[in-house]
Coordinates of N, CA and C in Angstrom, one line a residue:
X544 N 0.8 -1.2 0.0 CA 0.0 0.0 0.0 C 0.9 1.2 0.0
X545 N 0.7 2.2 -1.0 CA 1.6 3.4 -1.0 C 1.3 4.3 0.1
X546 N 2.3 5.0 0.6 CA 2.2 5.9 1.7 C 1.6 7.2 1.1
X547 N 0.7 7.8 1.9 CA 0.1 9.0 1.5 C 0.8 10.2 2.2
X548 N 0.4 11.3 1.9 CA 1.1 12.5 2.5 C 0.8 12.6 3.9
X549 N -0.3 12.1 4.4 CA -0.7 12.2 5.8 C 0.0 11.1 6.6
X550 N 0.5 10.0 6.0 CA 1.1 9.0 6.8 C 2.6 9.3 7.0
X551 N 3.3 9.9 6.0 CA 4.7 10.3 6.1 C 4.8 11.7 5.7
X552 N 5.3 12.6 6.6 CA 5.5 14.0 6.3 C 6.4 14.2 5.1
X553 N 6.2 15.2 4.3 CA 6.9 15.4 3.1 C 8.4 15.5 3.4
X554 N 8.8 16.3 4.5 CA 10.2 16.5 4.7 C 10.9 15.2 5.1
X555 N 10.2 14.3 5.8 CA 10.8 13.0 6.1 C 10.9 12.1 4.8
X556 N 9.8 12.1 4.0 CA 9.8 11.3 2.8 C 11.0 11.7 1.9
X557 N 11.3 13.0 1.8 CA 12.3 13.4 0.9 C 13.6 13.8 1.7
X558 N 13.7 13.5 3.0 CA 14.9 13.8 3.8 C 15.3 15.3 3.7
X559 N 14.4 16.2 4.0 CA 14.6 17.6 3.9 C 14.6 18.3 5.2
X560 N 15.2 19.5 5.2 CA 15.1 20.3 6.4 C 13.6 20.8 6.5
X561 N 12.9 20.6 7.6 CA 11.5 21.0 7.7 C 11.2 22.5 7.7
X562 N 12.3 23.3 7.8 CA 12.1 24.8 7.7 C 12.1 25.2 6.2
X563 N 11.0 25.7 5.7 CA 10.9 26.0 4.3 C 11.8 27.2 3.9
X564 N 12.0 28.1 4.9 CA 12.8 29.3 4.5 C 14.3 28.9 4.2
X565 N 14.7 27.9 4.8 CA 16.1 27.4 4.5 C 16.2 27.0 3.1
X566 N 15.2 26.5 2.5 CA 15.2 26.1 1.1 C 15.2 27.3 0.2
X567 N 14.4 28.3 0.6 CA 14.3 29.6 -0.2 C 15.7 30.3 -0.2
X568 N 16.3 30.3 1.0 CA 17.7 30.9 1.1 C 18.7 30.2 0.2
X569 N 18.6 28.9 0.2 CA 19.5 28.1 -0.6 C 19.3 28.3 -2.1
X570 N 18.0 28.4 -2.5 CA 17.7 28.6 -3.9 C 18.1 30.0 -4.3
X571 N 17.9 31.0 -3.5 CA 18.2 32.4 -3.8 C 19.8 32.5 -4.0
X572 N 20.5 31.9 -3.1 CA 21.9 31.9 -3.1 C 22.5 31.2 -4.4
X573 N 21.9 30.1 -4.7 CA 22.3 29.4 -6.0 C 22.0 30.2 -7.2
X574 N 20.8 30.9 -7.2 CA 20.4 31.8 -8.3 C 21.4 32.9 -8.4
X575 N 21.8 33.5 -7.3 CA 22.8 34.6 -7.3 C 24.1 34.2 -7.9
X576 N 24.6 33.0 -7.5 CA 25.8 32.5 -8.0 C 25.7 32.3 -9.5
X577 N 24.6 31.7 -10.0 CA 24.4 31.6 -11.4 C 24.4 32.9 -12.1
X578 N 23.7 33.9 -11.6 CA 23.6 35.2 -12.2 C 25.0 35.9 -12.3
X579 N 25.7 35.8 -11.2 CA 27.1 36.4 -11.2 C 28.0 35.7 -12.2
X580 N 27.9 34.4 -12.3 CA 28.7 33.7 -13.2 C 28.3 34.0 -14.7
X581 N 27.1 34.1 -14.9 CA 26.6 34.4 -16.3 C 27.0 35.8 -16.6
X582 N 26.9 36.8 -15.7 CA 27.4 38.1 -16.0 C 28.9 38.2 -16.2
X583 N 29.6 37.4 -15.5 CA 31.1 37.4 -15.7 C 31.4 36.8 -17.1
X584 N 30.7 35.8 -17.5 CA 30.9 35.2 -18.8 C 30.6 36.2 -19.9
X585 N 29.4 36.9 -19.7 CA 29.0 37.9 -20.7 C 30.0 39.1 -20.9
X586 N 30.6 39.5 -19.8 CA 31.5 40.6 -19.8 C 32.9 40.3 -20.2
X587 N 33.3 39.0 -20.1 CA 34.7 38.7 -20.4 C 34.9 38.0 -21.7
X588 N 33.8 37.3 -22.2 CA 34.0 36.6 -23.5 C 33.4 37.4 -24.6
X589 N 33.9 37.1 -25.8 CA 33.3 37.7 -27.0 C 31.9 37.2 -27.2
X590 N 31.1 37.9 -28.0 CA 29.7 37.5 -28.3 C 29.6 36.0 -28.7
X591 N 30.5 35.7 -29.7 CA 30.5 34.3 -30.2 C 30.9 33.3 -29.1
X592 N 31.9 33.6 -28.3 CA 32.3 32.7 -27.3 C 31.2 32.5 -26.2
X593 N 30.5 33.7 -25.9 CA 29.5 33.7 -24.9 C 28.3 32.8 -25.4
X594 N 27.9 33.0 -26.7 CA 26.8 32.2 -27.2 C 27.2 30.7 -27.2
X595 N 28.4 30.3 -27.6 CA 28.9 28.9 -27.5 C 28.8 28.4 -26.1
X596 N 29.3 29.2 -25.2 CA 29.2 28.8 -23.8 C 27.8 28.5 -23.3
X597 N 26.9 29.4 -23.7 CA 25.5 29.2 -23.3 C 24.9 27.9 -23.9
X598 N 25.3 27.7 -25.2 CA 24.8 26.5 -25.8 C 25.4 25.2 -25.1
X599 N 26.6 25.3 -24.7 CA 27.3 24.2 -23.9 C 26.5 23.9 -22.6
X600 N 26.1 25.0 -21.9 CA 25.4 24.8 -20.7 C 23.9 24.6 -20.8
X601 N 23.4 24.7 -22.1 CA 21.9 24.5 -22.3 C 21.1 25.7 -22.0
X602 N 21.7 26.9 -22.1 CA 20.9 28.2 -21.9 C 20.6 28.7 -23.3
X603 N 19.5 29.4 -23.4 CA 19.1 30.0 -24.7 C 19.5 31.5 -24.6
X604 N 20.3 31.9 -25.6 CA 20.7 33.4 -25.7 C 19.4 34.2 -25.9
X605 N 19.2 35.2 -25.0 CA 18.1 36.1 -25.2 C 16.8 35.6 -24.5
X606 N 16.9 34.5 -23.8 CA 15.8 33.9 -23.1 C 15.4 34.8 -21.9
X607 N 14.2 34.7 -21.4 CA 13.8 35.6 -20.3 C 14.6 35.2 -19.1
X608 N 14.9 33.9 -18.9 CA 15.7 33.5 -17.7 C 17.1 34.1 -17.8
X609 N 17.7 34.2 -18.9 CA 19.0 34.8 -19.1 C 18.9 36.3 -18.7
X610 N 17.9 36.9 -19.3 CA 17.7 38.4 -19.0 C 17.5 38.7 -17.5
X611 N 16.7 37.8 -16.9 CA 16.5 38.0 -15.4 C 17.8 37.9 -14.6
X612 N 18.5 36.9 -14.9 CA 19.8 36.6 -14.2 C 20.7 37.8 -14.4
X613 N 20.9 38.2 -15.7 CA 21.8 39.3 -15.9 C 21.3 40.6 -15.3
X614 N 20.0 40.8 -15.2 CA 19.5 42.0 -14.6 C 19.8 42.0 -13.1
X615 N 19.7 40.9 -12.5 CA 20.0 40.8 -11.0 C 21.5 41.0 -10.8
X616 N 22.3 40.4 -11.7 CA 23.8 40.5 -11.5 C 24.2 42.0 -11.7
X617 N 23.6 42.6 -12.7 CA 24.0 44.0 -13.0 C 23.6 45.0 -11.9
X618 N 22.5 44.7 -11.3 CA 22.0 45.6 -10.3 C 22.5 45.4 -8.9
X619 N 23.0 44.2 -8.6 CA 23.5 43.8 -7.3 C 25.0 43.6 -7.3
X620 N 25.8 44.4 -8.1 CA 27.2 44.2 -8.2 C 27.9 44.5 -6.9
X621 N 27.3 45.3 -6.0 CA 28.0 45.6 -4.8 C 28.0 44.4 -3.8
X622 N 27.2 43.4 -4.2 CA 27.1 42.1 -3.4 C 27.9 41.0 -4.0
X623 N 28.7 41.3 -5.0 CA 29.4 40.3 -5.8 C 30.3 39.5 -4.8
X624 N 31.0 40.1 -3.9 CA 31.9 39.4 -3.0 C 31.2 38.7 -1.8
X625 N 29.9 39.0 -1.7 CA 29.1 38.5 -0.5 C 27.7 38.2 -0.9
X626 N 27.4 37.3 -1.8 CA 26.0 37.0 -2.2 C 25.2 36.4 -1.1
X627 N 25.8 35.8 -0.1 CA 25.1 35.2 1.0 C 24.3 36.3 1.8
X628 N 24.7 37.6 1.6 CA 24.1 38.7 2.3 C 22.6 38.8 1.8
X629 N 22.4 38.4 0.5 CA 21.0 38.5 -0.1 C 20.2 37.2 0.0
X630 N 20.8 36.1 0.6 CA 20.2 34.8 0.5 C 18.8 34.7 1.1
X631 N 18.5 35.6 2.1 CA 17.2 35.5 2.7 C 16.1 36.2 1.8
X632 N 16.5 36.8 0.7 CA 15.5 37.5 -0.1 C 15.2 36.6 -1.3
X633 N 13.9 36.3 -1.5 CA 13.5 35.5 -2.7 C 13.9 36.2 -4.0
X634 N 14.1 35.4 -5.1 CA 14.5 35.9 -6.4 C 13.4 36.9 -6.9
X635 N 12.2 36.6 -6.7 CA 11.1 37.5 -7.2 C 11.2 38.9 -6.6
X636 N 11.6 39.0 -5.3 CA 11.8 40.3 -4.7 C 13.0 41.0 -5.2
X637 N 14.1 40.2 -5.4 CA 15.3 40.8 -6.0 C 15.0 41.4 -7.3
X638 N 14.2 40.7 -8.1 CA 13.8 41.2 -9.4 C 13.0 42.5 -9.3
X639 N 12.2 42.6 -8.3 CA 11.4 43.8 -8.1 C 12.3 45.0 -7.7
X640 N 13.3 44.7 -7.0 CA 14.3 45.7 -6.6 C 15.0 46.3 -7.7
X641 N 15.1 45.6 -8.8 CA 15.8 46.0 -10.0 C 15.0 47.1 -10.8
X642 N 13.8 47.2 -10.5 CA 13.0 48.2 -11.2 C 13.5 49.6 -10.9
X643 N 13.4 50.6 -11.8 CA 13.9 52.0 -11.5 C 13.3 52.6 -10.2
X644 N 12.1 52.3 -9.9 CA 11.5 53.0 -8.7 C 12.0 52.4 -7.4
X645 N 12.5 51.2 -7.4 CA 13.0 50.6 -6.2 C 14.5 50.4 -6.1
X646 N 15.3 50.8 -7.1 CA 16.7 50.7 -7.2 C 17.4 51.3 -6.0
X647 N 16.9 52.5 -5.5 CA 17.6 53.1 -4.3 C 17.6 52.2 -3.1
X648 N 16.8 51.2 -3.0 CA 16.7 50.3 -1.8 C 18.0 49.4 -1.8
X649 N 18.5 49.1 -3.0 CA 19.6 48.2 -3.1 C 20.8 48.7 -2.3
X650 N 21.1 50.0 -2.4 CA 22.2 50.5 -1.7 C 22.0 50.5 -0.2
X651 N 20.7 50.6 0.2 CA 20.3 50.6 1.6 C 20.6 49.2 2.2
X652 N 20.5 48.2 1.4 CA 20.6 46.8 1.9 C 22.0 46.5 2.5
X653 N 23.0 47.3 2.0 CA 24.4 47.1 2.5 C 24.5 47.5 3.9
X654 N 23.7 48.4 4.4 CA 23.8 48.9 5.8 C 23.3 47.9 6.8
X655 N 22.7 46.8 6.4 CA 22.2 45.8 7.4 C 23.2 44.6 7.5
X656 N 23.4 44.1 8.7 CA 24.3 42.9 8.8 C 23.6 41.7 8.1
X657 N 24.3 40.7 7.8 CA 23.8 39.5 7.0 C 22.6 38.9 7.8
X658 N 22.7 38.7 9.1 CA 21.6 38.1 9.8 C 20.4 39.1 10.0
X659 N 20.7 40.3 9.8 CA 19.6 41.3 10.0 C 18.8 41.6 8.8
X660 N 19.3 41.1 7.6 CA 18.5 41.3 6.4 C 17.5 40.2 6.2
X661 N 16.3 40.5 6.2 CA 15.2 39.5 6.1 C 14.3 40.0 5.0
X662 N 13.5 39.0 4.5 CA 12.5 39.3 3.5 C 11.5 40.3 4.0
X663 N 11.1 40.2 5.3 CA 10.1 41.1 5.8 C 10.7 42.5 5.8
X664 N 11.9 42.7 6.2 CA 12.6 44.0 6.2 C 12.6 44.6 4.8
X665 N 12.9 43.8 3.8 CA 13.0 44.3 2.4 C 11.6 44.7 1.9
X666 N 10.6 43.9 2.3 CA 9.2 44.3 1.9 C 8.8 45.6 2.6
X667 N 9.2 45.8 3.8 CA 8.9 47.0 4.5 C 9.6 48.2 3.8
X668 N 10.8 48.0 3.4 CA 11.6 49.1 2.7 C 10.9 49.4 1.3
X669 N 10.3 48.4 0.7 CA 9.6 48.6 -0.6 C 8.3 49.4 -0.3
X670 N 7.6 49.0 0.8 CA 6.4 49.8 1.1 C 6.7 51.2 1.5
X671 N 7.8 51.4 2.2 CA 8.2 52.8 2.5 C 8.5 53.6 1.3
X672 N 9.2 53.0 0.4 CA 9.6 53.6 -0.9 C 8.3 54.0 -1.7
X673 N 7.4 53.0 -1.7 CA 6.2 53.2 -2.5 C 5.4 54.4 -1.9
X674 N 5.3 54.5 -0.6 CA 4.6 55.6 0.1 C 5.3 56.9 -0.3
X675 N 6.7 56.9 -0.2 CA 7.4 58.2 -0.6 C 7.2 58.6 -2.0
X676 N 7.2 57.7 -2.9 CA 6.9 58.0 -4.3 C 5.5 58.5 -4.5
X677 N 4.5 57.9 -3.8 CA 3.1 58.4 -3.9 C 3.0 59.8 -3.3
X678 N 3.7 60.1 -2.2 CA 3.7 61.5 -1.7 C 4.3 62.5 -2.6
X679 N 5.4 62.1 -3.2 CA 6.1 63.0 -4.2 C 5.2 63.3 -5.4
X680 N 4.5 62.2 -5.9 CA 3.6 62.4 -7.0 C 2.5 63.3 -6.7
X681 N 1.9 63.1 -5.5 CA 0.8 64.0 -5.0 C 1.3 65.4 -4.9
X682 N 2.5 65.7 -4.4 CA 3.0 67.0 -4.2 C 3.2 67.7 -5.6
X683 N 3.7 66.9 -6.6 CA 3.9 67.5 -7.9 C 2.5 67.9 -8.5
X684 N 1.5 67.1 -8.2 CA 0.2 67.4 -8.8 C -0.4 68.7 -8.1
X685 N 0.0 69.0 -6.9 CA -0.5 70.2 -6.2 C 0.1 71.5 -6.6
X686 N 1.1 71.4 -7.5 CA 1.8 72.7 -7.8 C 0.8 73.7 -8.4
X687 N 1.1 74.9 -8.2 CA 0.2 76.0 -8.7 C 0.1 76.0 -10.2
X688 N -1.1 76.1 -10.7 CA -1.3 76.2 -12.1 C -1.6 77.6 -12.5
X689 N -1.1 78.1 -13.6 CA -1.4 79.5 -14.0 C -2.7 79.5 -14.9
X690 N -3.3 78.4 -15.1 CA -4.5 78.3 -15.9 C -5.7 78.1 -15.0
X691 N -6.7 78.9 -15.2 CA -8.0 78.8 -14.5 C -9.1 78.5 -15.4
X692 N -10.2 78.0 -14.9 CA -11.4 77.8 -15.7 C -12.4 78.9 -15.4
X693 N -13.1 79.3 -16.4 CA -14.2 80.3 -16.2 C -15.4 79.6 -15.9
X694 N -16.5 80.3 -15.4 CA -17.8 79.6 -15.2 C -18.3 78.9 -16.4
X695 N -17.9 79.3 -17.6 CA -18.4 78.7 -18.8 C -17.6 77.5 -19.2
X696 N -16.4 77.3 -18.5 CA -15.6 76.1 -18.8 C -14.4 76.5 -19.6
X697 N -14.3 77.7 -20.1 CA -13.1 78.1 -20.9 C -11.9 78.2 -19.9
X698 N -10.7 78.2 -20.6 CA -9.4 78.3 -19.8 C -8.9 79.7 -20.0
X699 N -8.5 80.3 -18.9 CA -7.8 81.6 -19.0 C -6.5 81.6 -18.2
X700 N -5.6 82.5 -18.6 CA -4.4 82.6 -17.9 C -4.5 83.5 -16.7
X701 N -4.1 83.0 -15.5 CA -4.3 83.8 -14.3 C -2.9 84.4 -14.0
X702 N -2.9 85.8 -14.1 CA -1.6 86.5 -13.9 C -1.2 86.5 -12.4
X703 N -2.2 86.4 -11.5 CA -1.9 86.4 -10.1 C -1.2 85.2 -9.6
X704 N -1.3 84.0 -10.3 CA -0.6 82.8 -10.0 C 0.9 82.9 -10.3
X705 N 1.2 83.8 -11.2 CA 2.6 83.9 -11.6 C 3.4 84.6 -10.6

């Protein structure tokens, strides 16, 4: 009779660490290693050699996975010597930090010790940045306009606003 998931826990069946975050950290660190290696290959080899190397390893040149890995490697160069610093952050969040609106957070991450950098902390930094951007956008929209509407709906130039 085959064992069901209820009779043998998954972590025992597959001889795994029962802590799921340990697996996320391992996968993030492995992804960072792959990204930094790929970036090194791209920057040190010629285009033809790089393409041949990708073919050798089974990667497709121009694939979305290659682009994602290179994007992470390019944006997280300051962590090249210490990728384990980012291990607690899932790859999806690392990719989000690569967007122009969240790039300033990347430099902030260096200020935290390795054990102090958590996914929760990074998500809080993202939320703080989002709130700051929203406030800045709102302030820009509140700037004084020199154009006013008449009761008929026409637009006129208001010399007093200047």
